[in-house]
CSV table of C-alpha atoms and ligand atoms in Angstrom, one decimal:
chain,number,residue,atom,x,y,z
Z,1,MET,CA,22.5,-27.2,-2.7
Z,2,ARG,CA,23.8,-23.8,-1.7
Z,3,THR,CA,22.5,-20.3,-2.3
Z,4,THR,CA,22.7,-16.7,-0.9
Z,5,VAL,CA,19.0,-16.2,-0.1
Z,6,GLY,CA,16.6,-19.1,0.5
Z,7,ILE,CA,13.1,-17.9,-0.2
Z,8,ILE,CA,10.3,-19.9,1.5
Z,9,GLY,CA,7.0,-19.6,-0.4
Z,10,GLY,CA,6.3,-19.1,-4.1
Z,11,GLY,CA,3.3,-16.7,-3.9
Z,12,PRO,CA,3.5,-13.1,-5.3
Z,13,SER,CA,6.1,-12.1,-2.6
Z,14,GLY,CA,8.5,-15.0,-3.1
Z,15,LEU,CA,8.4,-14.8,-6.9
Z,16,LEU,CA,8.9,-11.1,-7.1
Z,17,LEU,CA,11.8,-11.2,-4.6
Z,18,SER,CA,13.4,-13.9,-6.6
Z,19,ILE,CA,13.2,-11.9,-9.8
Z,20,LEU,CA,14.5,-8.7,-8.2
Z,21,LEU,CA,17.4,-10.5,-6.5
Z,22,ASP,CA,18.3,-12.3,-9.7
Z,23,ARG,CA,18.6,-8.9,-11.5
Z,24,LEU,CA,20.9,-7.7,-8.8
Z,25,GLY,CA,23.1,-10.7,-9.3
Z,26,ILE,CA,22.1,-12.2,-5.9
Z,27,ASP,CA,21.8,-16.0,-6.0
Z,28,ASN,CA,18.5,-17.3,-4.6
Z,29,GLN,CA,16.2,-20.2,-4.6
Z,30,VAL,CA,12.4,-20.3,-4.0
Z,31,LEU,CA,11.0,-23.4,-2.2
Z,32,GLU,CA,7.2,-23.8,-2.5
Z,33,HIS,CA,5.3,-26.7,-0.9
Z,34,ARG,CA,2.4,-26.7,-3.3
Z,35,SER,CA,2.4,-27.4,-7.1
Z,36,ARG,CA,2.8,-24.6,-9.7
Z,37,ALA,CA,-0.8,-25.2,-10.9
Z,38,HIS,CA,-2.1,-24.8,-7.3
Z,39,VAL,CA,-0.3,-21.6,-6.7
Z,40,GLN,CA,-1.4,-20.1,-10.0
Z,41,ARG,CA,-5.0,-21.0,-9.4
Z,42,ARG,CA,-5.2,-19.5,-6.0
Z,43,VAL,CA,-7.9,-16.8,-6.0
Z,44,ARG,CA,-7.4,-13.8,-3.8
Z,45,ALA,CA,-8.3,-10.1,-3.9
Z,46,GLY,CA,-7.4,-8.5,-7.2
Z,47,GLN,CA,-6.7,-4.8,-7.0
Z,48,LEU,CA,-3.3,-3.1,-7.4
Z,49,ASP,CA,-2.9,0.4,-6.1
Z,50,HIS,CA,-1.0,3.2,-7.8
Z,51,ALA,CA,2.3,2.6,-6.1
Z,52,SER,CA,2.3,-1.2,-7.0
Z,53,VAL,CA,1.4,-0.6,-10.7
Z,54,ALA,CA,4.1,2.1,-10.9
Z,55,PHE,CA,6.7,-0.2,-9.4
Z,56,LEU,CA,5.8,-3.2,-11.6
Z,57,ARG,CA,6.0,-0.9,-14.7
Z,58,GLN,CA,9.4,0.4,-13.6
Z,59,ALA,CA,10.5,-3.2,-13.1
Z,60,GLY,CA,9.3,-4.1,-16.7
Z,61,LEU,CA,6.8,-6.6,-15.2
Z,62,ALA,CA,3.6,-4.8,-16.3
Z,63,GLY,CA,3.2,-5.8,-20.0
Z,64,ARG,CA,0.1,-8.0,-19.5
Z,65,LEU,CA,-1.1,-5.9,-16.6
Z,66,ASP,CA,-1.1,-2.8,-18.8
Z,67,ARG,CA,-3.0,-4.7,-21.5
Z,68,LEU,CA,-5.6,-6.5,-19.4
Z,69,GLY,CA,-5.8,-4.6,-16.1
Z,70,LEU,CA,-9.0,-2.6,-15.6
Z,71,PRO,CA,-8.1,1.0,-14.6
Z,72,GLN,CA,-10.2,2.3,-11.7
Z,73,ARG,CA,-10.2,6.1,-11.7
Z,74,GLY,CA,-13.2,6.2,-9.5
Z,75,MET,CA,-15.4,4.0,-7.3
Z,76,ASN,CA,-19.1,3.9,-6.6
Z,77,LEU,CA,-20.2,4.2,-3.0
Z,78,ARG,CA,-23.7,3.2,-2.2
Z,79,TRP,CA,-25.5,4.0,1.1
Z,80,ARG,CA,-29.0,5.2,2.1
Z,81,ASP,CA,-30.3,3.9,-1.2
Z,82,GLN,CA,-28.2,6.3,-3.3
Z,83,THR,CA,-25.0,5.9,-5.3
Z,84,ARG,CA,-22.2,8.4,-5.4
Z,85,ARG,CA,-19.3,8.2,-7.7
Z,86,ILE,CA,-16.1,9.1,-6.0
Z,87,ASP,CA,-13.5,10.5,-8.3
Z,88,LEU,CA,-10.4,8.8,-7.0
Z,89,GLU,CA,-8.1,10.4,-9.5
Z,90,ALA,CA,-9.3,14.0,-8.8
Z,91,LEU,CA,-9.5,13.6,-5.0
Z,92,SER,CA,-6.2,11.7,-4.6
Z,93,GLY,CA,-4.0,14.1,-6.6
Z,94,GLY,CA,-3.9,12.0,-9.8
Z,95,HIS,CA,-3.8,8.5,-8.5
Z,96,SER,CA,-5.8,5.4,-9.4
Z,97,CYS,CA,-6.0,1.7,-9.0
Z,98,THR,CA,-6.1,-1.3,-11.4
Z,99,VAL,CA,-8.1,-4.4,-11.1
Z,100,TYR,CA,-5.9,-7.4,-12.0
Z,101,GLY,CA,-6.5,-10.8,-10.4
Z,102,GLN,CA,-3.7,-12.1,-8.1
Z,103,SER,CA,-3.6,-15.3,-10.2
Z,104,ALA,CA,-2.8,-13.3,-13.3
Z,105,LEU,CA,0.0,-11.5,-11.5
Z,106,THR,CA,1.3,-14.8,-10.2
Z,107,CYS,CA,1.4,-16.2,-13.8
Z,108,ASP,CA,3.3,-13.1,-15.0
Z,109,LEU,CA,5.8,-13.3,-12.2
Z,110,THR,CA,6.3,-17.1,-12.8
Z,111,ASN,CA,6.9,-16.4,-16.5
Z,112,ALA,CA,9.3,-13.6,-15.8
Z,113,LEU,CA,11.3,-15.8,-13.4
Z,114,ALA,CA,11.4,-18.6,-15.9
Z,115,ALA,CA,12.7,-16.2,-18.6
Z,116,SER,CA,15.6,-15.4,-16.3
Z,117,GLY,CA,16.4,-19.1,-16.1
Z,118,ARG,CA,15.3,-19.7,-12.6
Z,119,SER,CA,12.4,-21.8,-11.3
Z,120,PRO,CA,11.0,-22.4,-7.9
Z,121,VAL,CA,11.3,-25.9,-6.4
Z,122,TYR,CA,7.6,-26.9,-6.3
Z,123,GLY,CA,6.3,-29.7,-4.0
Z,124,ALA,CA,9.0,-29.0,-1.4
Z,125,GLU,CA,7.3,-30.7,1.6
Z,126,ASP,CA,8.0,-30.5,5.3
Z,127,ILE,CA,10.3,-27.5,5.1
Z,128,ARG,CA,12.3,-27.1,8.3
Z,129,LEU,CA,14.4,-24.1,9.1
Z,130,SER,CA,17.4,-24.0,11.4
Z,131,ASP,CA,17.9,-21.5,14.2
Z,132,PRO,CA,17.5,-17.9,13.0
Z,133,GLU,CA,21.1,-17.0,14.2
Z,134,SER,CA,22.7,-20.0,12.5
Z,135,GLU,CA,25.3,-19.3,9.8
Z,136,PRO,CA,24.9,-20.8,7.2
Z,137,HIS,CA,21.2,-21.4,7.6
Z,138,ILE,CA,20.2,-24.9,6.8
Z,139,ILE,CA,16.8,-25.6,5.2
Z,140,THR,CA,15.7,-29.2,4.8
Z,141,TYR,CA,12.8,-30.4,2.8
Z,142,ARG,CA,11.4,-33.5,1.2
Z,143,LYS,CA,10.6,-33.8,-2.5
Z,144,ASP,CA,9.4,-36.9,-4.3
Z,145,GLY,CA,10.2,-38.9,-1.3
Z,146,ALA,CA,13.9,-37.8,-1.1
Z,147,GLU,CA,15.4,-35.6,1.6
Z,148,HIS,CA,17.1,-32.3,0.4
Z,149,ARG,CA,19.2,-29.7,2.1
Z,150,LEU,CA,19.6,-26.1,1.1
Z,151,GLU,CA,22.5,-24.1,2.7
Z,152,CYS,CA,21.9,-20.3,2.6
Z,153,ARG,CA,23.3,-17.1,4.1
Z,154,PHE,CA,19.8,-15.6,4.5
Z,155,VAL,CA,16.2,-16.8,4.6
Z,156,ALA,CA,13.3,-14.7,3.3
Z,157,GLY,CA,10.0,-16.0,4.8
Z,158,CYS,CA,7.5,-15.3,2.0
Z,159,ASP,CA,5.3,-18.2,3.1
Z,160,GLY,CA,2.1,-16.4,3.9
Z,161,ALA,CA,0.0,-16.5,7.1
Z,162,HIS,CA,0.4,-20.2,7.8
Z,163,GLY,CA,4.0,-21.0,6.9
Z,164,PRO,CA,6.8,-21.7,9.3
Z,165,ALA,CA,8.7,-18.4,9.0
Z,166,ARG,CA,6.3,-16.3,10.9
Z,167,ARG,CA,6.5,-18.7,13.9
Z,168,LEU,CA,10.3,-19.0,13.7
Z,169,VAL,CA,10.7,-15.2,13.9
Z,170,ASN,CA,7.9,-14.4,16.4
Z,171,GLY,CA,7.5,-17.6,18.4
Z,172,ALA,CA,4.2,-19.5,18.5
Z,173,GLY,CA,1.4,-17.1,19.2
Z,174,GLY,CA,3.7,-14.0,18.7
Z,175,GLY,CA,2.4,-10.9,17.0
Z,176,SER,CA,-0.9,-9.1,17.4
Z,177,SER,CA,-4.1,-10.3,15.8
Z,178,LYS,CA,-7.8,-9.6,15.8
Z,179,ARG,CA,-10.7,-11.4,14.2
Z,180,LEU,CA,-13.9,-9.5,13.1
Z,181,PRO,CA,-17.3,-10.9,14.0
Z,182,PHE,CA,-18.3,-11.4,10.4
Z,183,SER,CA,-16.9,-13.0,7.2
Z,184,TRP,CA,-17.4,-12.5,3.4
Z,185,VAL,CA,-18.9,-14.9,1.0
Z,186,GLY,CA,-17.2,-14.3,-2.4
Z,187,VAL,CA,-18.5,-15.4,-5.8
Z,188,LEU,CA,-16.8,-15.5,-9.2
Z,189,SER,CA,-19.3,-15.6,-12.0
Z,190,GLU,CA,-19.9,-15.2,-15.7
Z,191,THR,CA,-21.8,-12.0,-15.1
Z,192,PRO,CA,-20.9,-8.6,-16.7
Z,193,PRO,CA,-20.0,-6.0,-14.1
Z,194,VAL,CA,-22.8,-3.6,-13.1
Z,195,SER,CA,-20.3,-0.8,-13.7
Z,196,PRO,CA,-16.8,-0.5,-15.1
Z,197,GLU,CA,-15.8,0.8,-11.6
Z,198,LEU,CA,-16.0,-1.1,-8.3
Z,199,THR,CA,-19.2,-0.6,-6.3
Z,200,TYR,CA,-18.9,-0.7,-2.5
Z,201,ALA,CA,-22.2,-0.7,-0.6
Z,202,TYR,CA,-23.2,-0.1,3.0
Z,203,HIS,CA,-26.6,-1.6,3.8
Z,204,PRO,CA,-28.1,-2.2,7.3
Z,205,ARG,CA,-28.2,-5.9,6.3
Z,206,GLY,CA,-24.5,-5.9,5.5
Z,207,PHE,CA,-21.7,-4.8,3.2
Z,208,ALA,CA,-21.6,-5.7,-0.5
Z,209,LEU,CA,-18.9,-5.3,-3.1
Z,210,TRP,CA,-19.1,-5.7,-6.8
Z,211,SER,CA,-15.7,-6.1,-8.4
Z,212,MET,CA,-14.7,-7.7,-11.7
Z,213,ARG,CA,-12.0,-9.6,-13.6
Z,214,SER,CA,-13.1,-8.7,-17.2
Z,215,ASP,CA,-16.1,-7.2,-18.9
Z,216,THR,CA,-17.8,-10.6,-18.7
Z,217,VAL,CA,-16.6,-11.9,-15.4
Z,218,SER,CA,-17.6,-10.4,-12.0
Z,219,ARG,CA,-16.1,-10.9,-8.5
Z,220,THR,CA,-18.7,-10.1,-5.9
Z,221,TYR,CA,-18.7,-10.3,-2.1
Z,222,LEU,CA,-21.3,-10.1,0.6
Z,223,GLN,CA,-20.8,-9.7,4.4
Z,224,CYS,CA,-22.1,-12.8,6.1
Z,225,GLY,CA,-22.0,-14.5,9.5
Z,226,ALA,CA,-18.5,-15.1,11.0
Z,227,GLU,CA,-19.0,-18.9,10.9
Z,228,ASP,CA,-21.0,-19.2,7.7
Z,229,GLN,CA,-19.9,-21.9,5.3
Z,230,ALA,CA,-20.0,-21.8,1.5
Z,231,GLU,CA,-22.8,-24.3,1.4
Z,232,ASP,CA,-25.0,-21.9,3.4
Z,233,TRP,CA,-25.0,-19.6,0.3
Z,234,SER,CA,-26.9,-21.0,-2.6
Z,235,ASP,CA,-26.6,-19.0,-5.8
Z,236,ASP,CA,-30.3,-17.9,-5.4
Z,237,ARG,CA,-29.6,-16.7,-1.8
Z,238,PHE,CA,-26.5,-14.9,-2.8
Z,239,TRP,CA,-28.0,-13.0,-5.8
Z,240,SER,CA,-31.2,-12.0,-4.1
Z,241,GLU,CA,-29.2,-10.7,-1.1
Z,242,MET,CA,-26.9,-8.8,-3.5
Z,243,GLN,CA,-30.0,-7.2,-5.1
Z,244,ARG,CA,-31.4,-6.2,-1.8
Z,245,ARG,CA,-28.2,-4.6,-0.7
Z,246,LEU,CA,-27.5,-2.8,-4.0
Z,247,GLY,CA,-31.1,-1.7,-4.4
Z,248,PRO,CA,-33.7,-2.2,-7.2
Z,249,ASP,CA,-32.2,0.3,-9.5
Z,250,VAL,CA,-29.0,-1.7,-10.0
Z,251,ASP,CA,-29.8,-4.1,-12.8
Z,252,PHE,CA,-28.0,-7.4,-13.4
Z,253,SER,CA,-28.8,-10.9,-14.5
Z,254,PRO,CA,-26.5,-13.4,-12.8
Z,255,GLY,CA,-24.5,-15.8,-14.9
Z,256,LYS,CA,-22.9,-19.1,-14.1
Z,257,VAL,CA,-21.1,-19.2,-10.7
Z,258,THR,CA,-17.6,-20.7,-11.3
Z,259,GLU,CA,-16.4,-20.4,-7.8
Z,260,ARG,CA,-17.6,-19.6,-4.3
Z,261,LEU,CA,-15.3,-19.0,-1.3
Z,262,MET,CA,-15.4,-17.8,2.3
Z,263,VAL,CA,-13.1,-15.0,3.5
Z,264,ARG,CA,-12.6,-14.8,7.2
Z,265,MET,CA,-12.0,-11.2,8.3
Z,266,GLN,CA,-8.9,-10.7,10.5
Z,267,GLY,CA,-5.8,-8.7,10.9
Z,268,TYR,CA,-2.4,-9.7,12.0
Z,269,VAL,CA,0.9,-7.8,12.4
Z,270,ALA,CA,4.1,-9.6,13.5
Z,271,ASP,CA,6.0,-8.3,16.6
Z,272,ARG,CA,9.1,-8.4,14.4
Z,273,MET,CA,9.9,-9.0,10.8
Z,274,GLN,CA,13.5,-10.0,11.2
Z,275,LEU,CA,15.5,-12.2,13.5
Z,276,GLY,CA,19.2,-13.0,12.8
Z,277,ASN,CA,19.4,-13.9,9.2
Z,278,VAL,CA,15.7,-14.5,8.7
Z,279,VAL,CA,13.4,-11.8,7.4
Z,280,LEU,CA,9.6,-11.9,6.7
Z,281,ALA,CA,7.8,-10.2,3.8
Z,282,GLY,CA,4.1,-10.1,2.7
Z,283,ASP,CA,1.5,-12.1,4.4
Z,284,ALA,CA,4.1,-13.9,6.5
Z,285,GLY,CA,4.6,-10.6,8.4
Z,286,HIS,CA,1.1,-9.1,8.2
Z,287,THR,CA,-2.5,-9.9,7.0
Z,288,VAL,CA,-5.2,-7.3,6.6
Z,289,PRO,CA,-9.0,-7.6,6.2
Z,290,PRO,CA,-9.6,-7.5,2.5
Z,291,SER,CA,-12.0,-4.5,2.4
Z,292,ALA,CA,-9.4,-2.1,1.0
Z,293,ALA,CA,-7.5,-4.8,-1.1
Z,294,LYS,CA,-4.3,-3.8,0.6
Z,295,GLY,CA,-2.7,-7.3,1.2
Z,296,LEU,CA,-1.1,-7.7,-2.2
Z,297,ASN,CA,0.0,-4.1,-2.3
Z,298,LEU,CA,1.7,-4.3,1.1
Z,299,ALA,CA,3.5,-7.4,-0.1
Z,300,ILE,CA,4.8,-5.7,-3.2
Z,301,ALA,CA,6.0,-2.7,-1.1
Z,302,ASP,CA,7.8,-5.1,1.2
Z,303,ILE,CA,9.6,-6.8,-1.6
Z,304,ARG,CA,10.6,-3.6,-3.3
Z,305,GLU,CA,12.3,-2.5,-0.1
Z,306,LEU,CA,13.6,-5.9,0.9
Z,307,SER,CA,15.4,-6.4,-2.4
Z,308,GLU,CA,17.0,-3.0,-2.0
Z,309,SER,CA,18.1,-3.9,1.5
Z,310,PHE,CA,19.8,-7.0,0.3
Z,311,ARG,CA,21.7,-4.9,-2.2
Z,312,LYS,CA,22.8,-2.5,0.5
Z,313,LEU,CA,23.8,-5.3,2.8
Z,314,LEU,CA,25.7,-7.4,0.2
Z,315,PHE,CA,27.2,-4.7,-2.0
Z,316,GLU,CA,27.7,-1.8,0.4
Z,317,GLY,CA,28.2,-3.7,3.6
Z,318,ARG,CA,25.3,-2.0,5.4
Z,319,GLN,CA,25.0,-4.4,8.3
Z,320,ASP,CA,21.8,-2.7,9.5
Z,321,ALA,CA,20.0,-3.0,6.2
Z,322,LEU,CA,17.7,-5.9,7.1
Z,323,ALA,CA,16.8,-4.5,10.5
Z,324,ASP,CA,16.1,-1.2,8.8
Z,325,TYR,CA,13.8,-2.9,6.3
Z,326,ALA,CA,12.0,-4.8,9.1
Z,327,GLN,CA,11.3,-1.6,11.0
Z,328,LYS,CA,9.9,0.2,8.0
Z,329,ALA,CA,7.9,-2.8,6.9
Z,330,LEU,CA,6.2,-3.0,10.3
Z,331,LYS,CA,5.4,0.7,10.2
Z,332,ARG,CA,3.9,0.3,6.7
Z,333,ALA,CA,1.9,-2.8,7.9
Z,334,TRP,CA,0.3,-0.9,10.7
Z,335,ALA,CA,-0.6,2.0,8.4
Z,336,GLY,CA,-2.1,-0.5,5.9
Z,337,GLN,CA,-3.9,-2.2,8.8
Z,338,ALA,CA,-5.3,1.1,10.1
Z,339,PHE,CA,-6.8,2.0,6.7
Z,340,SER,CA,-8.1,-1.5,6.1
Z,341,TRP,CA,-9.9,-1.4,9.5
Z,342,GLN,CA,-11.2,2.1,9.0
Z,343,MET,CA,-12.7,1.0,5.6
Z,344,THR,CA,-14.0,-2.2,7.1
Z,345,ASP,CA,-15.6,-0.4,10.0
Z,346,LEU,CA,-17.1,2.2,7.8
Z,347,LEU,CA,-18.9,-0.2,5.4
Z,348,HIS,CA,-19.9,-3.2,7.5
Z,349,ALA,CA,-23.1,-3.5,9.4
Z,350,PRO,CA,-23.1,-4.4,13.0
Z,351,PRO,CA,-23.8,-8.2,13.1
Z,352,SER,CA,-26.3,-7.5,15.9
Z,353,GLY,CA,-28.4,-5.4,13.5
Z,354,ASP,CA,-28.5,-2.8,16.2
Z,355,PRO,CA,-30.2,0.3,14.6
Z,356,PHE,CA,-28.3,2.7,16.9
Z,357,GLU,CA,-24.9,1.4,15.6
Z,358,SER,CA,-26.2,1.3,12.1
Z,359,ASN,CA,-27.3,4.9,12.2
Z,360,LEU,CA,-23.9,5.9,13.6
Z,361,LYS,CA,-22.3,4.3,10.6
Z,362,LEU,CA,-24.6,5.9,8.2
Z,363,THR,CA,-23.9,9.3,9.8
Z,364,ARG,CA,-20.1,8.7,9.6
Z,365,LEU,CA,-20.6,7.9,5.9
Z,366,ASP,CA,-22.6,11.1,5.4
Z,367,THR,CA,-19.8,13.1,7.1
Z,368,LEU,CA,-17.1,11.5,5.0
Z,369,LEU,CA,-18.9,12.1,1.7
Z,370,ALA,CA,-19.7,15.7,2.6
Z,371,SER,CA,-16.2,16.6,3.4
Z,372,PRO,CA,-13.7,17.1,0.5
Z,373,GLU,CA,-10.8,17.1,3.0
Z,374,GLN,CA,-11.8,13.7,4.6
Z,375,LEU,CA,-12.6,12.3,1.2
Z,376,SER,CA,-9.3,13.4,-0.2
Z,377,LEU,CA,-7.4,11.7,2.6
Z,378,PHE,CA,-9.5,8.5,2.1
Z,379,CYS,CA,-8.8,8.5,-1.6
Z,380,ARG,CA,-5.1,9.0,-1.1
Z,381,ASP,CA,-4.9,6.1,1.3
Z,382,TYR,CA,-7.1,3.9,-1.0
Z,383,THR,CA,-5.0,4.5,-4.1
Z,384,GLY,CA,-1.7,4.2,-2.3
Z,385,ALA,CA,-0.8,7.8,-3.1
Z,386,GLU,CA,1.4,8.2,0.0
Z,387,ALA,CA,3.5,5.2,-0.9
Z,388,ALA,CA,4.0,6.3,-4.6
E,1,APR,N1,6.6,-24.4,2.8
E,1,APR,C1,6.7,-23.9,1.6
E,1,APR,N2,5.8,-23.0,1.1
E,1,APR,C2,4.8,-22.6,1.9
E,1,APR,C3,4.7,-23.1,3.2
E,1,APR,C4,5.6,-24.1,3.6
E,1,APR,N3,5.5,-24.6,4.8
E,1,APR,N4,3.6,-22.6,3.7
E,1,APR,C5,3.0,-21.8,2.8
E,1,APR,N5,3.8,-21.8,1.7
E,1,APR,C6,3.6,-21.1,0.4
E,1,APR,C7,2.1,-21.1,0.0
E,1,APR,O1,1.7,-22.2,-0.7
E,1,APR,C8,2.0,-19.8,-0.9
E,1,APR,O2,2.3,-20.2,-2.3
E,1,APR,O3,3.9,-19.7,0.6
E,1,APR,C9,3.1,-18.9,-0.4
E,1,APR,C10,2.6,-17.7,0.3
E,1,APR,O4,1.9,-17.0,-0.6
E,1,APR,P1,0.7,-15.9,-0.2
E,1,APR,O5,-0.1,-16.5,0.9
E,1,APR,O6,0.0,-15.5,-1.5
E,1,APR,O7,1.5,-14.7,0.4
E,1,APR,P2,2.4,-13.6,-0.3
E,1,APR,O8,3.2,-14.2,-1.4
E,1,APR,O9,3.0,-12.8,0.8
E,1,APR,O10,1.3,-12.7,-1.0
E,1,APR,C11,0.5,-11.7,-0.4
E,1,APR,O11,-1.5,-12.9,-0.6
E,1,APR,O12,-3.1,-13.2,1.1
E,1,APR,C12,-2.8,-12.5,-0.1
E,1,APR,O13,-3.9,-10.5,0.2
E,1,APR,C13,-2.6,-11.1,0.2
E,1,APR,O14,-2.6,-10.7,-2.0
E,1,APR,C14,-1.8,-10.7,-0.9
E,1,APR,C15,-0.8,-11.8,-1.1
E,2,PHB,C1,-11.4,-8.0,-5.7
E,2,PHB,O1,-11.5,-7.7,-6.9
E,2,PHB,O2,-11.2,-9.1,-5.4
E,2,PHB,C2,-11.4,-6.9,-4.7
E,2,PHB,C3,-11.3,-5.6,-5.1
E,2,PHB,C4,-11.4,-4.6,-4.1
E,2,PHB,C5,-11.5,-4.9,-2.8
E,2,PHB,C6,-11.5,-6.3,-2.4
E,2,PHB,C7,-11.4,-7.3,-3.3
E,2,PHB,O3,-11.5,-3.9,-1.8
């Protein structure tokens, strides 16, 4: 098989890139090692910022998102036993976010790709990439017991944090990473949301977040020990801890838990996102702690720019287009990382329970909430206003 761009990974990044390249008339093929059902079921953070929604609309990919997405024009912030609604729209200069599960977006992208007559190769096992400088680039993989070979001019590594592309471009152990000394336990349940807008809480016992997927399904998270396992968090423990952190005035009756997962908190940014004819995009190039839900939005921003860079390279002969993309993507990744860490630091309790540190955090929150200038900057970053 032969193509122009071989895309490794059929998550949101790989699927969106395939759709956009197809529209530009650039031949491409997605290779995904999991099954289609597995990819579509994968649960991740589910909030799109203003820039992502605007781009998906402009690309004609927001039909279901516009019908089923839950607009977030504000958010609730809870600290010192009080709740304050932050008017994201007013404070960010007219921007907002939309809650929409990543699995729903993955389904929409898969359908849009199928409508254009393309489909990823699912179950492509043991993908091996040739040297980044090689031309053409040879990708080999196994499917249903047979060996396959894909010859391509370029490779887009959209294979997430654990795929082979990150290592090929950065070497084993390349890039900068940091792990935080706590995790999240996340629960999906048949519980109506406590508010139509997200609630973020700082409590000396730890962070809490109440998000949702519909008006009957909630997605809730609690800060927990770095090494905690899902079995450590029975439903009773989870909900009583949620109640303590949100306070007695937040009323809810927990419904059936349909899924429980652990989220390890870490950040990673590659040293480089391009080497020879191989480029990285999305989680392959960077991962952020989920506190500000920036991961998917950074991925969408990468793909928007990467598809445009392929156009410049292939139709305008701009030889520097991929290097240019990689440089901008790294800058954006660090900016997303900086905001994600700021928000994480602001809202998470020190695992030591140290009252001195906890009071410092509460005082920082007081300052942020009392300053319209600081709040406005925060809301602009949170809603992706700068990227719009
Ligand atoms: N071969 C083929 N495919 C692979 C391989 C491999 N060796 N390794 C991983 N993959 C696939 C995964 O199965 C997955 O479907 O690459 C895809 C990567 O998808 P994501 O991890 O979702 O990454 P990306 O598409 O960049 O999307 C970014 O993911 O982590 C979240 O918060 C992040 O929401 C953001 C989104
Ligand atoms: C989610 O709905 O999964 C979600 C929303 C906002 C966040 C993180 C996760 O900051």
